[in-house]
């Protein structure tokens, strides 16, 4: 930090298991990725190349090298995994992971129907190759999954070998964990937390109001995902109580006034 302030919540240090910020790269150029890391590398833990953008991104290996040299793992969005699986090309997907030197991969079923046992097998297989993040929830806003099912899916996927489970919200923050308006499904989140430890979950929260809600609920070291590159610094100030929305959340007015 550039100077000292009292009553700032303690943040976990990288490499960390909680307090993660997952940023979504939806098509940054190499130069834009370099500029992004120049200002935000200390506050980013992992980068997702959104959905299947890696399929059409030019100079992909060079771009991945930029992130690797900054010590930040990258993985391809779960939609790409689904695109390979639906075409019967899972083994090809595994070869792509190796070809591009990835250390992480996402398993999801947000766009396709997949039996749970099949998804768990994909997680188990990939976990022997890379660190797996598995996404729970549908990209279809009309498909409502009851809380007990979220809990069952998350726990099963963690048991199958997932490092973290991701609560689906898409890049817009208007499905899965959220209503179409972006409002948090508060009861759903609170029920999930009765059975799944918060440190095992990355909550996709692309909107500021959603980020604020999770920080107020779970503190500075909540895991947040789908953060836009130009919002990473903003999210860090929200975590630290240095933006109006969380300004008083971490203050103890009896000390250091």
mmCIF file of N, CA and C in Angstrom, residues 4 8 38-40 55 65 77 94 103 114 123 131 150 163-164 171 189 194 243:
data_model
loop_
_atom_site.group_PDB
_atom_site.id
_atom_site.type_symbol
_atom_site.label_atom_id
_atom_site.label_comp_id
_atom_site.label_asym_id
_atom_site.label_seq_id
_atom_site.Cartn_x
_atom_site.Cartn_y
_atom_site.Cartn_z
ATOM 1 N N UNK A 4 -0.229 4.454 5.191
ATOM 2 C CA UNK A 4 -0.843 3.687 6.272
ATOM 3 C C UNK A 4 -2.206 4.247 6.654
ATOM 4 N N UNK A 8 -7.982 -1.155 8.627
ATOM 5 C CA UNK A 8 -8.106 -1.760 7.305
ATOM 6 C C UNK A 8 -8.125 -3.273 7.507
ATOM 7 N N UNK A 38 0.105 -4.385 -15.176
ATOM 8 C CA UNK A 38 0.961 -3.323 -14.641
ATOM 9 C C UNK A 38 0.302 -2.637 -13.449
ATOM 10 N N UNK A 39 -1.014 -2.500 -13.496
ATOM 11 C CA UNK A 39 -1.718 -1.814 -12.419
ATOM 12 C C UNK A 39 -2.368 -2.770 -11.425
ATOM 13 N N UNK A 40 -2.696 -3.997 -11.849
ATOM 14 C CA UNK A 40 -3.562 -4.837 -11.010
ATOM 15 C C UNK A 40 -2.996 -6.201 -10.651
ATOM 16 N N UNK A 55 -10.487 -19.588 -28.599
ATOM 17 C CA UNK A 55 -10.535 -20.224 -29.920
ATOM 18 C C UNK A 55 -10.201 -19.232 -31.025
ATOM 19 N N UNK A 65 1.785 -16.183 -22.201
ATOM 20 C CA UNK A 65 3.124 -15.973 -21.642
ATOM 21 C C UNK A 65 3.162 -14.722 -20.771
ATOM 22 N N UNK A 77 -12.471 -20.617 -20.416
ATOM 23 C CA UNK A 77 -13.827 -20.663 -19.885
ATOM 24 C C UNK A 77 -14.497 -22.009 -20.079
ATOM 25 N N UNK A 94 -8.120 -32.189 -23.618
ATOM 26 C CA UNK A 94 -6.991 -32.444 -22.718
ATOM 27 C C UNK A 94 -5.665 -32.135 -23.415
ATOM 28 N N UNK A 103 -2.319 -24.743 -16.358
ATOM 29 C CA UNK A 103 -2.261 -25.465 -15.082
ATOM 30 C C UNK A 103 -3.631 -25.590 -14.436
ATOM 31 N N UNK A 114 -25.924 -32.462 -18.915
ATOM 32 C CA UNK A 114 -24.911 -33.475 -18.664
ATOM 33 C C UNK A 114 -25.268 -34.230 -17.383
ATOM 34 N N UNK A 123 -14.380 -34.204 -13.957
ATOM 35 C CA UNK A 123 -13.628 -33.518 -12.900
ATOM 36 C C UNK A 123 -12.519 -34.420 -12.377
ATOM 37 N N UNK A 131 -5.268 -28.353 -12.069
ATOM 38 C CA UNK A 131 -6.150 -27.900 -10.994
ATOM 39 C C UNK A 131 -7.510 -27.565 -11.603
ATOM 40 N N UNK A 150 -28.087 -27.249 -5.429
ATOM 41 C CA UNK A 150 -26.812 -26.525 -5.474
ATOM 42 C C UNK A 150 -25.838 -27.133 -4.463
ATOM 43 N N UNK A 163 -10.871 -28.068 -7.092
ATOM 44 C CA UNK A 163 -10.186 -27.190 -6.130
ATOM 45 C C UNK A 163 -11.167 -26.174 -5.558
ATOM 46 N N UNK A 164 -11.955 -25.559 -6.437
ATOM 47 C CA UNK A 164 -12.999 -24.615 -6.050
ATOM 48 C C UNK A 164 -14.230 -24.895 -6.905
ATOM 49 N N UNK A 171 -21.276 -13.397 -17.396
ATOM 50 C CA UNK A 171 -20.524 -12.141 -17.316
ATOM 51 C C UNK A 171 -21.419 -10.960 -16.989
ATOM 52 N N UNK A 189 -28.000 -18.219 -1.440
ATOM 53 C CA UNK A 189 -26.612 -18.102 -0.979
ATOM 54 C C UNK A 189 -26.494 -18.505 0.487
ATOM 55 N N UNK A 194 -24.696 -22.901 4.590
ATOM 56 C CA UNK A 194 -24.901 -23.776 5.749
ATOM 57 C C UNK A 194 -24.255 -25.137 5.548
ATOM 58 N N UNK A 243 -14.382 2.254 -0.255
ATOM 59 C CA UNK A 243 -15.340 2.813 -1.201
ATOM 60 C C UNK A 243 -16.625 3.045 -0.427
#
